[in-house]
CSV table of C-alpha atoms and ligand atoms in Angstrom, one decimal:
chain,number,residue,atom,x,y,z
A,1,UNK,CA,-54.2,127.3,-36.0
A,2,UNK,CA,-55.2,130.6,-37.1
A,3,UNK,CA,-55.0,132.2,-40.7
A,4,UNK,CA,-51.3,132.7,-42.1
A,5,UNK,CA,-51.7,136.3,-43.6
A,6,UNK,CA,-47.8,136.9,-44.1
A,7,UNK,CA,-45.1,135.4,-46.1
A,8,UNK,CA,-43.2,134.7,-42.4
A,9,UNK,CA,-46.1,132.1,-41.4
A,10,UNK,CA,-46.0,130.5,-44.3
A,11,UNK,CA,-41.9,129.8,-44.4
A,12,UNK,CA,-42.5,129.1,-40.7
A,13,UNK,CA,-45.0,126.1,-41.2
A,14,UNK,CA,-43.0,124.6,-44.1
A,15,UNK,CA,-45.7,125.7,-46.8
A,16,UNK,CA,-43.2,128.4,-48.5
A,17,UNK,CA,-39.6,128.1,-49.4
A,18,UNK,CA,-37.9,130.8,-47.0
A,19,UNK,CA,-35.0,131.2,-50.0
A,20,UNK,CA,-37.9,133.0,-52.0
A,21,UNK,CA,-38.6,135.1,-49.2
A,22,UNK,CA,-37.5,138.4,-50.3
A,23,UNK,CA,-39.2,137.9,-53.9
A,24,UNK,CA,-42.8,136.4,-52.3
A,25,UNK,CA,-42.6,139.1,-50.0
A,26,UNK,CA,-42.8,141.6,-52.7
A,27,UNK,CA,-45.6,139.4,-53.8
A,28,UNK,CA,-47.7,139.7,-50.9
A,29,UNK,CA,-46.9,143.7,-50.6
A,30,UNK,CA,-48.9,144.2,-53.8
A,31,UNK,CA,-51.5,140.9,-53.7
A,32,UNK,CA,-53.3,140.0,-50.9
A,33,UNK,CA,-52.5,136.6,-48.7
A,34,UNK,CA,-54.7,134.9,-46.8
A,35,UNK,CA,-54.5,131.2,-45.9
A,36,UNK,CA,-57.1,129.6,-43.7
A,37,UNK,CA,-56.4,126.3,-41.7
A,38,UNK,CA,-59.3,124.4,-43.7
A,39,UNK,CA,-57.1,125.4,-46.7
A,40,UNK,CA,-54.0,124.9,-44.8
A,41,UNK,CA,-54.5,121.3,-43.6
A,42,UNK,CA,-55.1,119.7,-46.8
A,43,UNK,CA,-51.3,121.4,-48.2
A,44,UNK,CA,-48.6,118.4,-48.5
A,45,UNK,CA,-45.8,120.7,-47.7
A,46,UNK,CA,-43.5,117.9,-49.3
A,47,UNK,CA,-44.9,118.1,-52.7
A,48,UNK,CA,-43.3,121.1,-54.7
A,49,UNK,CA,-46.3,120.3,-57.2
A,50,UNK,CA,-49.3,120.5,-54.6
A,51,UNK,CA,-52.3,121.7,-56.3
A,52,UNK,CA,-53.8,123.4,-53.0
A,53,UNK,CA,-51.0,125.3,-52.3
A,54,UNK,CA,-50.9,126.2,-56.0
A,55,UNK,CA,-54.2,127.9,-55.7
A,56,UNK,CA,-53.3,129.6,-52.6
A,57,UNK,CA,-49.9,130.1,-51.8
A,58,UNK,CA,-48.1,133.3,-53.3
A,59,UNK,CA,-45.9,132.0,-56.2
A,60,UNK,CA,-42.6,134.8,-57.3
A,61,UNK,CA,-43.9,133.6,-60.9
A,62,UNK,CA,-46.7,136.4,-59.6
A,63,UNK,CA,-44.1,139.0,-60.5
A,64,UNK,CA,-43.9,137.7,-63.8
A,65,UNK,CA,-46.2,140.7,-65.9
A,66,UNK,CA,-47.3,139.7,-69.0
A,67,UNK,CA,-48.0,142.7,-71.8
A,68,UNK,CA,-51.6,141.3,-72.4
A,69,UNK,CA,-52.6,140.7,-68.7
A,70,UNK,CA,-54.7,143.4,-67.5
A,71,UNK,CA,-55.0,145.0,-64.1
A,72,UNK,CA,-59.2,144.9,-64.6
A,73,UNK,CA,-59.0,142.1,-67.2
A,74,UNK,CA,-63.1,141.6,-67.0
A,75,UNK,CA,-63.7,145.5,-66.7
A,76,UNK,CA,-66.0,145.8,-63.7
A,77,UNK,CA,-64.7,149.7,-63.3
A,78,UNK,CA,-66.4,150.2,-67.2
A,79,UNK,CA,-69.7,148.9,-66.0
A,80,UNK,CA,-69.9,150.4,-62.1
A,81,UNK,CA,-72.8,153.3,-62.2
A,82,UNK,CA,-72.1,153.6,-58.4
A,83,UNK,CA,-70.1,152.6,-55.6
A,84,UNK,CA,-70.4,148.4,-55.4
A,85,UNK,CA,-72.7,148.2,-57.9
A,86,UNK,CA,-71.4,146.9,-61.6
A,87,UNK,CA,-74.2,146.4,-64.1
A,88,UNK,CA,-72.9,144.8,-67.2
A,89,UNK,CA,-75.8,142.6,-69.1
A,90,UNK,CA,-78.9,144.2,-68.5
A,91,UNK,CA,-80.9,142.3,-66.5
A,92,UNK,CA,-78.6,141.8,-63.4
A,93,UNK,CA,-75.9,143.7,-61.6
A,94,UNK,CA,-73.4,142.6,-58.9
A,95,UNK,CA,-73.6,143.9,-55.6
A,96,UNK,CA,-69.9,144.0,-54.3
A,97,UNK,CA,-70.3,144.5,-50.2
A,98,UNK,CA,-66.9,143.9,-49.1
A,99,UNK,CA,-63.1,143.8,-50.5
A,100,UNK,CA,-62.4,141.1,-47.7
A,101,UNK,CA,-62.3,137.0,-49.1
A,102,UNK,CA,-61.3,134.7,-46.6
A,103,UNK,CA,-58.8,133.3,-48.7
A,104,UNK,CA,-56.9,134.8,-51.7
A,105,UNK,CA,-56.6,133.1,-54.6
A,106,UNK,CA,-53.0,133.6,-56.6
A,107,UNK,CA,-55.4,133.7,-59.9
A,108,UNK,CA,-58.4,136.1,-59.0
A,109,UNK,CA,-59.6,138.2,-61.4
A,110,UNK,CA,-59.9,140.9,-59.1
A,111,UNK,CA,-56.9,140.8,-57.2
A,112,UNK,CA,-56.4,144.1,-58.1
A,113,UNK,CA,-59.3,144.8,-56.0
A,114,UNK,CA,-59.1,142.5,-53.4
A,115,UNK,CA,-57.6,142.5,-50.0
A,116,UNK,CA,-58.0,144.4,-46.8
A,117,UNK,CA,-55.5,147.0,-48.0
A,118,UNK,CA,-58.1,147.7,-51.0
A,119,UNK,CA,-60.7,149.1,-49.1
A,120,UNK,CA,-63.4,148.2,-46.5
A,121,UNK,CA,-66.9,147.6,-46.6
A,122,UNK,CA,-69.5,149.2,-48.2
A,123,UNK,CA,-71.3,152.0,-45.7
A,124,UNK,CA,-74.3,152.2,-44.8
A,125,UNK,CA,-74.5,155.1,-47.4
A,126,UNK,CA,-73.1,153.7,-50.2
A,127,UNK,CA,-75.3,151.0,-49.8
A,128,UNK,CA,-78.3,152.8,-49.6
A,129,UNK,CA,-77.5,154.4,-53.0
A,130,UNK,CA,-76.7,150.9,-54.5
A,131,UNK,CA,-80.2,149.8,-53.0
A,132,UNK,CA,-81.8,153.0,-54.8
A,133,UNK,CA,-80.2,151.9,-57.9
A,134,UNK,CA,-81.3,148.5,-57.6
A,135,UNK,CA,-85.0,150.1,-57.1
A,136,UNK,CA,-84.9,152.2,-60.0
A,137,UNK,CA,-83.9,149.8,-62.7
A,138,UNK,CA,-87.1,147.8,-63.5
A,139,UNK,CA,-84.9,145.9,-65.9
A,140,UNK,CA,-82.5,144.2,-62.7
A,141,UNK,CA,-84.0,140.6,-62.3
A,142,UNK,CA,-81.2,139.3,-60.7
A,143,UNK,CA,-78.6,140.4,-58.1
A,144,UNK,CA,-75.4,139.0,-57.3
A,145,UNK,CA,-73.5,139.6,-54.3
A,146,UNK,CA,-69.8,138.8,-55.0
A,147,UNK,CA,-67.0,140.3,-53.7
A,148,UNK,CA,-64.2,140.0,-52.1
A,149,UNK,CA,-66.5,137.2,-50.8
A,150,UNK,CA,-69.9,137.9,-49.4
A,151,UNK,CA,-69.9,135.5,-46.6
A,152,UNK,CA,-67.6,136.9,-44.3
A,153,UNK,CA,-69.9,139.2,-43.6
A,154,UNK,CA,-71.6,139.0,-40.7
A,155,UNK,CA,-75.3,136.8,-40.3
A,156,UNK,CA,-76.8,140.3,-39.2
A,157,UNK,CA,-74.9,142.5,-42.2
A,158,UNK,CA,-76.3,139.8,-44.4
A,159,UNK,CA,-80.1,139.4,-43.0
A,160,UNK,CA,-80.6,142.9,-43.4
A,161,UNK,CA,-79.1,143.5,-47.5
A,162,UNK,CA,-80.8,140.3,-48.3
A,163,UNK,CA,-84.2,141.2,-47.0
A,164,UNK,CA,-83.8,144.7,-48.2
A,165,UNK,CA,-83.3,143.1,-52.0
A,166,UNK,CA,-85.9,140.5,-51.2
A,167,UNK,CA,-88.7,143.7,-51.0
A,168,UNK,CA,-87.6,144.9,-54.7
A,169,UNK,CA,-90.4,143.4,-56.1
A,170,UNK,CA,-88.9,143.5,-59.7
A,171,UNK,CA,-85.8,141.8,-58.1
A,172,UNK,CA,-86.6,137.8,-58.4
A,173,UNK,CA,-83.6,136.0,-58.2
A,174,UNK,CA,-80.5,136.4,-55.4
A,175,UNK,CA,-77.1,135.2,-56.1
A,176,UNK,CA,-74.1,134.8,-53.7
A,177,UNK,CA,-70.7,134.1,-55.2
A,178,UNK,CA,-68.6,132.1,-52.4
A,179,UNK,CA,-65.4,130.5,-51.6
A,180,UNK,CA,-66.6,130.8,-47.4
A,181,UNK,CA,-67.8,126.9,-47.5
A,182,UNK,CA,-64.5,124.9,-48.4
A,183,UNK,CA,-62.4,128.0,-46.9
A,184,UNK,CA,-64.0,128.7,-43.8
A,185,UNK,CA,-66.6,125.5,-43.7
A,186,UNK,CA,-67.1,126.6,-39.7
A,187,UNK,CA,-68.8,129.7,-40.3
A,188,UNK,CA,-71.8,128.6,-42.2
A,189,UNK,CA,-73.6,127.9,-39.2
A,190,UNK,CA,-77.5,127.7,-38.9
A,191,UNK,CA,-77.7,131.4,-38.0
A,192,UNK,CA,-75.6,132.4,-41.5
A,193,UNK,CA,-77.8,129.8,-43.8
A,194,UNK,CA,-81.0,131.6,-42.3
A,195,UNK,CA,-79.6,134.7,-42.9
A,196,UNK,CA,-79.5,134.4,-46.7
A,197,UNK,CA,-82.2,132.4,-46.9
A,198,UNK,CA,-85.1,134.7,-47.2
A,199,UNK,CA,-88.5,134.2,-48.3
A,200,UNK,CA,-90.0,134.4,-51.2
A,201,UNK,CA,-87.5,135.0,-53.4
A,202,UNK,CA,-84.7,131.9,-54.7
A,203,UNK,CA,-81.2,132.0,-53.3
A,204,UNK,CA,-78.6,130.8,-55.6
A,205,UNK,CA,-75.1,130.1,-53.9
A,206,UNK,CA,-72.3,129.9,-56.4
A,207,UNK,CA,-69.5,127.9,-55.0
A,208,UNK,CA,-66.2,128.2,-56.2
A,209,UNK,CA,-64.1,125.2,-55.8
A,210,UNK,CA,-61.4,123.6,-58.5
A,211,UNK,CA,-60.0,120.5,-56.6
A,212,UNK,CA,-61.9,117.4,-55.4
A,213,UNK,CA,-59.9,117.5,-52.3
A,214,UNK,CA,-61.1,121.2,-51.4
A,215,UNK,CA,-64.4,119.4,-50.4
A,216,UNK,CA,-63.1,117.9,-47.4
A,217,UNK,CA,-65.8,115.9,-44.8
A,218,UNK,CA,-66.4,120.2,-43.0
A,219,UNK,CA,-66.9,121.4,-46.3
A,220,UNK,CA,-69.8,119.0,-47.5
A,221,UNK,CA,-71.7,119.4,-44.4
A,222,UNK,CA,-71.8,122.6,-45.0
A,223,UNK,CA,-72.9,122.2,-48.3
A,224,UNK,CA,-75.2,120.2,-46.9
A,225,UNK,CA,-76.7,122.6,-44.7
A,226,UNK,CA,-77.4,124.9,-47.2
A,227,UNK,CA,-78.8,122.6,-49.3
A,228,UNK,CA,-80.9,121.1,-46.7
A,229,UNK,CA,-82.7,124.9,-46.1
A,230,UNK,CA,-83.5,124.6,-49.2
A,231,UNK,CA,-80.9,127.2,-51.3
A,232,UNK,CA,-79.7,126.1,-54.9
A,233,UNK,CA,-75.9,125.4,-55.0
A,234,UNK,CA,-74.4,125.8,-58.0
A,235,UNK,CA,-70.5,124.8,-59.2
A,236,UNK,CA,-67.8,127.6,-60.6
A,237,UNK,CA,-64.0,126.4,-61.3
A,238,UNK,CA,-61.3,127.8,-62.8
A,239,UNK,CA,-58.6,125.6,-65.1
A,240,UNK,CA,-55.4,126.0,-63.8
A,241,UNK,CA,-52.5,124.5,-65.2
A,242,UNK,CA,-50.9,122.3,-62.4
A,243,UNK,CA,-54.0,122.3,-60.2
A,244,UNK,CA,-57.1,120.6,-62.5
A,245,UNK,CA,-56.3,120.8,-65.9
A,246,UNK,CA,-55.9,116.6,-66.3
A,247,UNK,CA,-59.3,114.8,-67.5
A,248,UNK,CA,-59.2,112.7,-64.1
A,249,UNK,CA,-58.6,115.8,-61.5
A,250,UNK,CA,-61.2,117.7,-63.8
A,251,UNK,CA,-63.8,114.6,-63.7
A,252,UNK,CA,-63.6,113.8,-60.0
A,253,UNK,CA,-64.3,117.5,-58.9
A,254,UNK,CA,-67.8,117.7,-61.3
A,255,UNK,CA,-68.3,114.3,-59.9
A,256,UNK,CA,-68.0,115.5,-56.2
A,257,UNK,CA,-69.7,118.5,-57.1
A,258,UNK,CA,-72.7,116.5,-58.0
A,259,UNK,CA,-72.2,114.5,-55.2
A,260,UNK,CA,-72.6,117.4,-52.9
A,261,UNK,CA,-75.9,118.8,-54.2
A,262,UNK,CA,-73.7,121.0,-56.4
A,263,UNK,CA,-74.4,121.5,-60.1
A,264,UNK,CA,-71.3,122.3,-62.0
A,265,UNK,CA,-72.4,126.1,-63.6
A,266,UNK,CA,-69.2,127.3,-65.1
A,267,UNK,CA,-65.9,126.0,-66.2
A,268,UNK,CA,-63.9,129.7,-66.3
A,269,UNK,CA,-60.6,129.6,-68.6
A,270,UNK,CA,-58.3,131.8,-66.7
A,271,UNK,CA,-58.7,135.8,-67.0
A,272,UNK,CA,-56.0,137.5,-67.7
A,273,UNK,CA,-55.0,138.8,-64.5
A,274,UNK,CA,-51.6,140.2,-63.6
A,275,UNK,CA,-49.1,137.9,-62.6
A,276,UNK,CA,-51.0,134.5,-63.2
A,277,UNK,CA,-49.7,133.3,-66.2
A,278,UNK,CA,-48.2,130.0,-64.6
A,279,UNK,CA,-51.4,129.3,-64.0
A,280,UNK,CA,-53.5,129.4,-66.8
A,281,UNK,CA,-53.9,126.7,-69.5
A,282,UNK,CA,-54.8,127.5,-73.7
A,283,UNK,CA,-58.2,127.4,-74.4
A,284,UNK,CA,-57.5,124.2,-77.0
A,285,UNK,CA,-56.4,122.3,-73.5
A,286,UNK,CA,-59.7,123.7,-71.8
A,287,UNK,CA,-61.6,122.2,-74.9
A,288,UNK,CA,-59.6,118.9,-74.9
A,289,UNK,CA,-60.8,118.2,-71.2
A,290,UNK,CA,-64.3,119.3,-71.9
A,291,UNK,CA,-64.5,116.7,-74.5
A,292,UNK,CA,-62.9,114.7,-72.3
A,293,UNK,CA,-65.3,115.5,-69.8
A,294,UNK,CA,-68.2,114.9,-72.4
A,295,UNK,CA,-67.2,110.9,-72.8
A,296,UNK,CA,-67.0,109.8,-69.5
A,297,UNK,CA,-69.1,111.6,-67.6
A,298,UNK,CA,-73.0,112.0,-66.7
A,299,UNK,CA,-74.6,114.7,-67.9
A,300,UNK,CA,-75.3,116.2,-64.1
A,301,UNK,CA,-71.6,116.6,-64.4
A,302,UNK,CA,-70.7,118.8,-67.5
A,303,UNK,CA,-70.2,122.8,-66.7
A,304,UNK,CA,-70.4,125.3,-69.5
A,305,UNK,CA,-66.7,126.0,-70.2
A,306,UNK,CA,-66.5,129.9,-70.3
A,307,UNK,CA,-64.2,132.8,-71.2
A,308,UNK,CA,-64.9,136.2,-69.7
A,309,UNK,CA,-63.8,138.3,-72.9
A,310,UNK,CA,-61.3,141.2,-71.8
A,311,UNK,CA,-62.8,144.8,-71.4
A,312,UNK,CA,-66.0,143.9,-69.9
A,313,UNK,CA,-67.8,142.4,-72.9
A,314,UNK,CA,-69.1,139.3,-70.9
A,315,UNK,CA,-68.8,135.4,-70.9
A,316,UNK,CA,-69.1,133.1,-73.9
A,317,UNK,CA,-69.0,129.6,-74.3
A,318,UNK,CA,-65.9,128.6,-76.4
A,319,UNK,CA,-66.5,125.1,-77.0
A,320,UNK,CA,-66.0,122.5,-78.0
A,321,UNK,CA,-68.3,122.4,-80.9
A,322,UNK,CA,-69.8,119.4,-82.0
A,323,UNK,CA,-72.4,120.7,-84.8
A,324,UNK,CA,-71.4,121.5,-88.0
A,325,UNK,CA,-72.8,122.9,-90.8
A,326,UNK,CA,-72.4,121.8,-94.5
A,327,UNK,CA,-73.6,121.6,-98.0
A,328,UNK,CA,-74.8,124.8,-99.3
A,329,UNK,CA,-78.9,126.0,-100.0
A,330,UNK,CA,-81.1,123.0,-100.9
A,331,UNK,CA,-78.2,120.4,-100.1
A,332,UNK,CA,-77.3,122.1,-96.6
A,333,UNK,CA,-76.7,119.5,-93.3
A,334,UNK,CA,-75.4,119.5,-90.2
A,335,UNK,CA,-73.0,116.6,-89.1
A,336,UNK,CA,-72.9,116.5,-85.7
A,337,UNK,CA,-70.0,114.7,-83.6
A,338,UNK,CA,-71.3,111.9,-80.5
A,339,UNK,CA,-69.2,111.3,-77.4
A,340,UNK,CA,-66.2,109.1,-79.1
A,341,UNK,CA,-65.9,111.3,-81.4
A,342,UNK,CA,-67.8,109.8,-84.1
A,343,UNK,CA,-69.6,112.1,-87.0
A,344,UNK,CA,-73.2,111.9,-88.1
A,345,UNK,CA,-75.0,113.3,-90.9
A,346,UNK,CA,-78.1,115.1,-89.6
A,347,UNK,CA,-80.8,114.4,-90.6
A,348,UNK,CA,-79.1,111.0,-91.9
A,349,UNK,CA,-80.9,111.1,-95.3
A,350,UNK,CA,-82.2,113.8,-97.5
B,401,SF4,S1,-62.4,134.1,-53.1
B,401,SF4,FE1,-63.0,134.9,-55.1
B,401,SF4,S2,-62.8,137.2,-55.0
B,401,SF4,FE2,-61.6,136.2,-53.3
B,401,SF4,S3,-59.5,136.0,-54.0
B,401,SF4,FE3,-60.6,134.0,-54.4
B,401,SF4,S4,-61.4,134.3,-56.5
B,401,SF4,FE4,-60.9,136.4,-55.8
């Protein structure tokens, strides 16, 4: 089976209702498809409700605008000095070296920016003046490479930008943000995990996965082939409404994440991307299930539940809260909220 990249494929193989056809291709003219067989397999094209599928399978609801959905809504083109690079907080920038993902997600952030009709990769050129950048800003400690999605690159493409970053000697810390590993598990072969592996300096994977069953038996091992050279994995998921947004879905994906070598990093609450509204939740749900989250599970298993505030501002945490503060001047507390819920003066006298 090879990838379905048109709306025709997917009718074909039972994963898209062909009566929608006209209004999913218009869909797909402005969004980017891509559906890998890894993805494709796990679809149960007789649930209507499937939360793979859900994730990855162009919706017409994506046609639905919304006024406050924004075409950049985490405003990398406000922080981009030069070509590929954004630099938003000041001691790290993202390196963006390709457009290309090897699925498409129907909620990406950047799905304005996505897709092989949104560009190519970075030149050689380009590259070199995002490396000089990189070199000239003492401040950069960290550098992410996100995309579209680094690792379709090839083993080569990547050896050579990650040992060029490695020799920045004020650079410390790489970052690759991924969806390769449960999308294309097949391609993280020895060559690719030495390839980003380099010495001296930490490699950080980010792994973006939001349903327990994306981490099929292909997709661990090659979790655990990274993990086994010795990289860092850590967790990012979205909440989506129909897809992980119940306290058991949400619990058995930190729990499989943790399972897999994976620490759960981020909780995202949906960005307000054009066309995804079906698919995002209110942040008083997200809070609900973090709490949720709080009194059942270890604590290897709770991410930091995040929203990426509109016009490139950055991420906060939004919660829940369980401190409080109270009393005023000399009489001033905290009361501070346990796991069932339960409040407690702190300290409990004075
Ligand atoms: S893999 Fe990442 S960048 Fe690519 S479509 Fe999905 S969320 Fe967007």
């Amino acid at each position: 089976m090879t990838t379905f990249r048109t709306t025709a494929q997917l009718c074909d193989h039972g994963l898209a209702p062909p009566e929608q056809r006209a209004a999913l291709d218009a869909v797909a003219a402005r969004y980017a498809v891509a559906l890998p067989p890894a993805l494709a397999d796990l679809i149960d094209p007789n649930d209507p409700h499937d939360p793979i599928a859900r994730q990855f399978v162009p919706d017409a609801a994506e046609l639905d605008h919304r006024p406050e959905e924004l075409s950049d809504p985490i405003g990398d083109d406000a922080h981009s000095p030069v070509e590929g690079i954004v630099h938003r907080y000041p001691d790290r920038v993202l390196l963006k070296l390709t457009p290309i993902c090897a699925v498409y997600c129907r909620f990406c952030f950047r799905r304005e920016m996505v897709g092989p009709q949104k560009g190519k990769a970075m030149s050689a050129e380009a590259l070199m003046h995002a490396l000089d950048y990189i070199r000239s800003h003492q401040q950069i400690w960290e550098v992410i490479l996100t995309g579209g999605d680094p690792l379709v690159l090839s083993a080569r493409r990547l050896r050579a930008v990650m040992k060029q970053l490695a020799a920045i000697d004020h650079v410390k810390v790489l970052r690759i943000h991924t969806r390769v590993p449960v999308a294309e598990p097949a391609r993280l072969t020895a060559e690719l995990v030495r390839a980003i592996k380099v010495k001296g300096k930490p490699t950080y994977v980010a792994l973006h996965i939001n349903h327990p069953r994306e981490l099929t038996q292909a997709a661990r091992a090659a979790c655990a082939r990274m993990a086994d050279a010795g990289l860092v994995l850590l967790g990012q998921s979205v909440l989506l409404a129909g897809v992980n947004d119940t306290p058991e879905v949400l619990g058995d994906l930190m729990r499989a994440l943790v399972e897999c070598r994976i620490k759960p990093y981020y909780l995202h609450h949906g960005d307000l991307a054009p066309g995804t509204a079906h698919l995002r939740t209110d942040i008083a749900t997200g809070q609900d299930l973090m709490r949720a989250l709080r009194g059942r599970l270890s604590g290897l298993c709770q991410p930091t539940y995040v929203l990426d505030i509109p016009g490139g501002h950055g991420k906060s945490p939004i919660g829940p809260d369980y401190l409080a503060r109270t009393g005023s001047n000399g009489a001033a507390h905290f009361v501070v909220e346990d796991f069932n819920g339960r409040r407690h003066r702190y300290p409990p006298v004075g």
